[in-house]
XYZ file of C-alpha atoms in Angstrom:
291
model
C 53.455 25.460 -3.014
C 55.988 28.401 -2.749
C 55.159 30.746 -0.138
C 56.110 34.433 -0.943
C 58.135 35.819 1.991
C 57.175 39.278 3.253
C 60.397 41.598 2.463
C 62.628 41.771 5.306
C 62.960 45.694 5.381
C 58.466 45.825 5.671
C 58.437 42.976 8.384
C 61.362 44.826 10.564
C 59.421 48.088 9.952
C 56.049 46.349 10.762
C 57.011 45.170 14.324
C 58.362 48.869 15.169
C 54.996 50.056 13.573
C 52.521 48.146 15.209
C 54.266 47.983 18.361
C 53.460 51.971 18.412
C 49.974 51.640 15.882
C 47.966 49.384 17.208
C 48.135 49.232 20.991
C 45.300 51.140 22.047
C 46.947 52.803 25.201
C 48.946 55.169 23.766
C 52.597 56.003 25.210
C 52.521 57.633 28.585
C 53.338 61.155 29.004
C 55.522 62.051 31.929
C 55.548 65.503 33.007
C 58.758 66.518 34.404
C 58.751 68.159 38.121
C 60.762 71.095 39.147
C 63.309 70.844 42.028
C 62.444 74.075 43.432
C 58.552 73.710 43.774
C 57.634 71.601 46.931
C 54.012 69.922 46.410
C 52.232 68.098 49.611
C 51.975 64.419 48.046
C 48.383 64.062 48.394
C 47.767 67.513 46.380
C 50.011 66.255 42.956
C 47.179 65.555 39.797
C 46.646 62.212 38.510
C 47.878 62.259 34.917
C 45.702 61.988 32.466
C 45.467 58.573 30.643
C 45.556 58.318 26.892
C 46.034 62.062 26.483
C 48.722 62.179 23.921
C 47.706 63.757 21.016
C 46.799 62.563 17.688
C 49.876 63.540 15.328
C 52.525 61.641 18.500
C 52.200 58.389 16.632
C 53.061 60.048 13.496
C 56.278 61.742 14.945
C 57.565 58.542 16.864
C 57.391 57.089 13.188
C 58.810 59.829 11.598
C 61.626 59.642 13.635
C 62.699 55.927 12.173
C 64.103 56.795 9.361
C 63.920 54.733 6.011
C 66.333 52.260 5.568
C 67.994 53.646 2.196
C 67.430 49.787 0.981
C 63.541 50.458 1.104
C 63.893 52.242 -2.620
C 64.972 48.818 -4.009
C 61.383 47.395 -3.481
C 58.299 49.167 -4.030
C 56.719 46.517 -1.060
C 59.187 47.653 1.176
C 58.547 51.754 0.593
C 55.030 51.403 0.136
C 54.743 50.275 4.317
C 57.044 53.085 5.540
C 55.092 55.467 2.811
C 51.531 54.641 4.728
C 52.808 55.140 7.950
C 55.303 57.701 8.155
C 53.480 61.370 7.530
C 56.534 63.265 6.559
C 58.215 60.688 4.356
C 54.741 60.320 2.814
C 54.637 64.455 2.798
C 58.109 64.312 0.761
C 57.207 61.284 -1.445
C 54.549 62.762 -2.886
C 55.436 65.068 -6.280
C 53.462 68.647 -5.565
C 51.471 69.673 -6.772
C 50.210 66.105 -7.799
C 48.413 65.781 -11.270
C 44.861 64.352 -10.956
C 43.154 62.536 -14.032
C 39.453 62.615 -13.661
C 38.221 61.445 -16.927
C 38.763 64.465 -19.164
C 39.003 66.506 -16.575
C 42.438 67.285 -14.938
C 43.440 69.203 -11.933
C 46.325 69.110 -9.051
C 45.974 69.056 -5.038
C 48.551 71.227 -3.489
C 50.529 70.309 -0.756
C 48.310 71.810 1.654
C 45.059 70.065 0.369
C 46.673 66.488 0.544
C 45.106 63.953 3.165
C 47.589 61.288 4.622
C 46.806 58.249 2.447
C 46.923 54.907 4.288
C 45.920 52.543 1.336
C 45.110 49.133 2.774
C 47.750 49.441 6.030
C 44.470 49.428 8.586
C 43.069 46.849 7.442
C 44.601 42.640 7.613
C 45.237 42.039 4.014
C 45.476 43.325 0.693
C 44.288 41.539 -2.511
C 46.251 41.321 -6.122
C 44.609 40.136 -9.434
C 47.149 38.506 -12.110
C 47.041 36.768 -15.374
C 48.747 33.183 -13.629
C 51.104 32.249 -10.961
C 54.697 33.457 -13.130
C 53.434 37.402 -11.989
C 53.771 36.869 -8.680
C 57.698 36.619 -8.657
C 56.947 40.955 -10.094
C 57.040 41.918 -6.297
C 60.383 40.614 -5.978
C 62.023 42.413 -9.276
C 64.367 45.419 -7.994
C 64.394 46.669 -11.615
C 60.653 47.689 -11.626
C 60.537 51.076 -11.272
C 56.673 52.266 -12.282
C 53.772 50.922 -9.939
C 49.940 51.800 -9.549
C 48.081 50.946 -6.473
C 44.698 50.239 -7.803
C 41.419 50.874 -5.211
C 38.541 49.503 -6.590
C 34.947 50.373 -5.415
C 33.453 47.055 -6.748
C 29.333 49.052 -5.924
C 30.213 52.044 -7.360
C 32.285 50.887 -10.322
C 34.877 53.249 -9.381
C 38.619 52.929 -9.802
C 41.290 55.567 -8.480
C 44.800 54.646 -9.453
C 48.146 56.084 -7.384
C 50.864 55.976 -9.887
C 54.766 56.011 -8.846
C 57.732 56.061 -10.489
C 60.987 55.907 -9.002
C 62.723 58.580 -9.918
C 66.584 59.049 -9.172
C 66.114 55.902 -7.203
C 63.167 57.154 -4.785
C 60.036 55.994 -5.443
C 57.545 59.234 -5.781
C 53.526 59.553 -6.010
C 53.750 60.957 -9.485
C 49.821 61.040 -10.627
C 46.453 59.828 -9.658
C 43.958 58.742 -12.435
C 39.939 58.030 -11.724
C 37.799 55.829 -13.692
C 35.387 53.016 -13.748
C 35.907 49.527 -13.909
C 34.307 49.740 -17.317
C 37.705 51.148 -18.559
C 39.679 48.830 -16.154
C 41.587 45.873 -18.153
C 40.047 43.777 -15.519
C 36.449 44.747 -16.483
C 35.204 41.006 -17.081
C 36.544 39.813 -13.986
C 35.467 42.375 -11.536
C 31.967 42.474 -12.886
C 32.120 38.458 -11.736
C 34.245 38.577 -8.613
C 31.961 41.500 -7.436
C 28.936 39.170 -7.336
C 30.610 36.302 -6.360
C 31.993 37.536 -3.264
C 28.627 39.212 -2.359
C 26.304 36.581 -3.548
C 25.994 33.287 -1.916
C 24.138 31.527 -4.543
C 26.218 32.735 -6.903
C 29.421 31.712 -5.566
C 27.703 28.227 -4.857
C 27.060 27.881 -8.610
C 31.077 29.397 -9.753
C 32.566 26.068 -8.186
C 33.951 23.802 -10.655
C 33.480 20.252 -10.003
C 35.807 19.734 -8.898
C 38.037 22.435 -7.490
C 41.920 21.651 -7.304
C 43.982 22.251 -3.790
C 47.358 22.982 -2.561
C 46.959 22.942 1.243
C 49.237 23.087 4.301
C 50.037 19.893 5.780
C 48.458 19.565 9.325
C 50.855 17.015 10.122
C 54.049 18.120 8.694
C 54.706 22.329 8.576
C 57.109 22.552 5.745
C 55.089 20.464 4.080
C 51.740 20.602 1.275
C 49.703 18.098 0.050
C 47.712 18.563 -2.938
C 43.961 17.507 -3.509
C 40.633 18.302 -4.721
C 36.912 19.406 -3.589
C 33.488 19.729 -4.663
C 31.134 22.357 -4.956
C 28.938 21.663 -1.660
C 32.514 21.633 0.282
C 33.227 24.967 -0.797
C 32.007 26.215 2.983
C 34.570 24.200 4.148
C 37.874 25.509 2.089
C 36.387 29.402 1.712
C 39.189 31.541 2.626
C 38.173 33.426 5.657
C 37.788 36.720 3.743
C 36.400 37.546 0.812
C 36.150 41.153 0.389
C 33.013 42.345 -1.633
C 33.041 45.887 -1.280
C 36.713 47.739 -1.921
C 39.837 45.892 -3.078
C 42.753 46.713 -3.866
C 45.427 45.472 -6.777
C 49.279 46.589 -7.302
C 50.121 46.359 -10.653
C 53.688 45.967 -10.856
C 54.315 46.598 -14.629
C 52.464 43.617 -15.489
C 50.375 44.103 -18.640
C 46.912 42.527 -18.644
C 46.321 39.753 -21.287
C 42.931 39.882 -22.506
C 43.200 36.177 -21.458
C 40.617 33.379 -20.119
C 42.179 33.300 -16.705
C 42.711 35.258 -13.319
C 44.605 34.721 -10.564
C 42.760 36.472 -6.987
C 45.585 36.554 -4.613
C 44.887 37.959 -0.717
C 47.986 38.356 1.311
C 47.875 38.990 4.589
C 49.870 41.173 6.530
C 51.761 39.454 9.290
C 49.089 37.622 10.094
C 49.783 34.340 7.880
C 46.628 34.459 5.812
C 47.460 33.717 1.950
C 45.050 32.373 -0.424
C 45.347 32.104 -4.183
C 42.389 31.812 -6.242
C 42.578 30.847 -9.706
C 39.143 31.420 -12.148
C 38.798 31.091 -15.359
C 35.885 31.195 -18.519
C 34.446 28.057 -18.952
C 31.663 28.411 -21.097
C 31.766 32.286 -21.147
C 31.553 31.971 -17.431
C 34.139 32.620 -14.708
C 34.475 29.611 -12.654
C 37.188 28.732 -9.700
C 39.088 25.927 -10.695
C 41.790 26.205 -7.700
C 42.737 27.465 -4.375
C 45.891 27.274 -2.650
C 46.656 27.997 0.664
């Protein structure tokens, strides 16, 4: 099985980020003290803990800056884009066109909300046509993206389209519609109730299902098998999101095809799963997981 590396610009960026993001005591604040003002010692105020404010984070971050190399891959911006406020402030193109079926209207500047995408949660999900799109990540010389986020309940899609322009990538347009209108329609209708229905998902299981899976005895190594349907408990990845996903379509163009590959990617926390479906019978079933 080829493993997908994360880019080396996003994984140097991600130890710097969560290093500041996720600890939950937040940097001390030291208050400097004035040589001329003499203060008994047991009269000087505790500092306050946790006290820095909200918007600190954002300016430690904000003073990294973006390693000119970022614009070469959209993986690489799109992590310093979620977590840096004023890159993310310049990146987007003002005021920003908004497709809402046939309406259309802009949000200024002042009206946008920092947009995080999937950087707060542990993974991030990508639906292809087969296992040749996945290499699209890697390919310097795409230069239009669209973050899809997909309300599986509500049947709601809002895409976030860039284009690199002048060789920055920029937030050129945001589109709304349903997954009725989404090339994917067939396959979210199933994936929706298969990831929320047990049942369901018990009856989707080819007999049997292929397997790529790590080694347990040898790290660089896989070893390739199969399982049934009432082992499915066993090899289910550890999440299965059933409420929002997301997909990056990176130029690909959806093939009204039988087959559907469910990728979910963690982020640098080693979780990858590929899940490949496909109509059997006019039904989506999973035929293969890899690891």
């Amino acid at each position: 099985m080829k493993k997908y590396a994360v880019p080396f610009a996003f994984l140097s960026f991600l130890i710097v980020f969560l290093a500041i993001g996720c600890k939950d005591k937040k940097p001390e604040v030291v208050t400097p003290v004035q040589v001329d003002t003499v203060v008994p010692v047991d009269t000087v105020p505790e500092e306050p803990v946790d006290t820095v404010p909200m918007d600190a984070q954002d300016s430690l971050i904000a003073a990294t800056p973006m390693p000119k190399t970022a614009d070469e891959l959209f993986d690489d911006f799109l992590f310093n884009f979620t977590a840096n406020k004023k890159l993310q402030y310049e990146r987007v193109r003002f005021p920003l066109k908004v497709n809402d079926g046939d309406e259309e209207s802009v949000i200024e500047r002042d009206d946008w909300q920092m947009e995080r995408f999937f950087s707060k949660q542990e993974f991030y999900t990508l639906i292809l046509d087969d296992e040749s799109q996945l290499d699209l990540a890697k390919d310097t010389e795409v230069d239009s993206v669209v973050i899809e986020k997909i309300n599986l309940k509500e049947k709601h899609v809002e895409q976030h389209v860039f284009n690199r322009i002048n060789g920055q990538w920029m937030l050129t347009e945001i589109i709304r519609n349903t997954t009725y209108q989404n090339p994917n329609r067939s396959f979210l209708e199933f994936y929706e109730r298969f990831a929320s229905d047990s049942v369901f998902q018990q009856n989707s299981i080819h007999e049997p299902v292929a397997t790529i899976l790590p080694d347990p005895d040898d790290d660089f190594s896989m070893i390739e098998g199969e399982f049934y349907p009432n082992q499915w408990p066993e090899f289910k990845p550890p999440v299965l999101p059933d409420e929002c996903i997301y997909n990056v379509i990176y130029g690909q163009k959806y093939r009204k095809n039988k087959e559907k590959l469910f990728v979910i990617r963690g982020i640098s926390n080693g979780l990858e799963a590929e899940l490949t479906f496909k109509q059997i019978d006019g039904k989506w079933k999973l035929v293969k997981l890899v690891e």
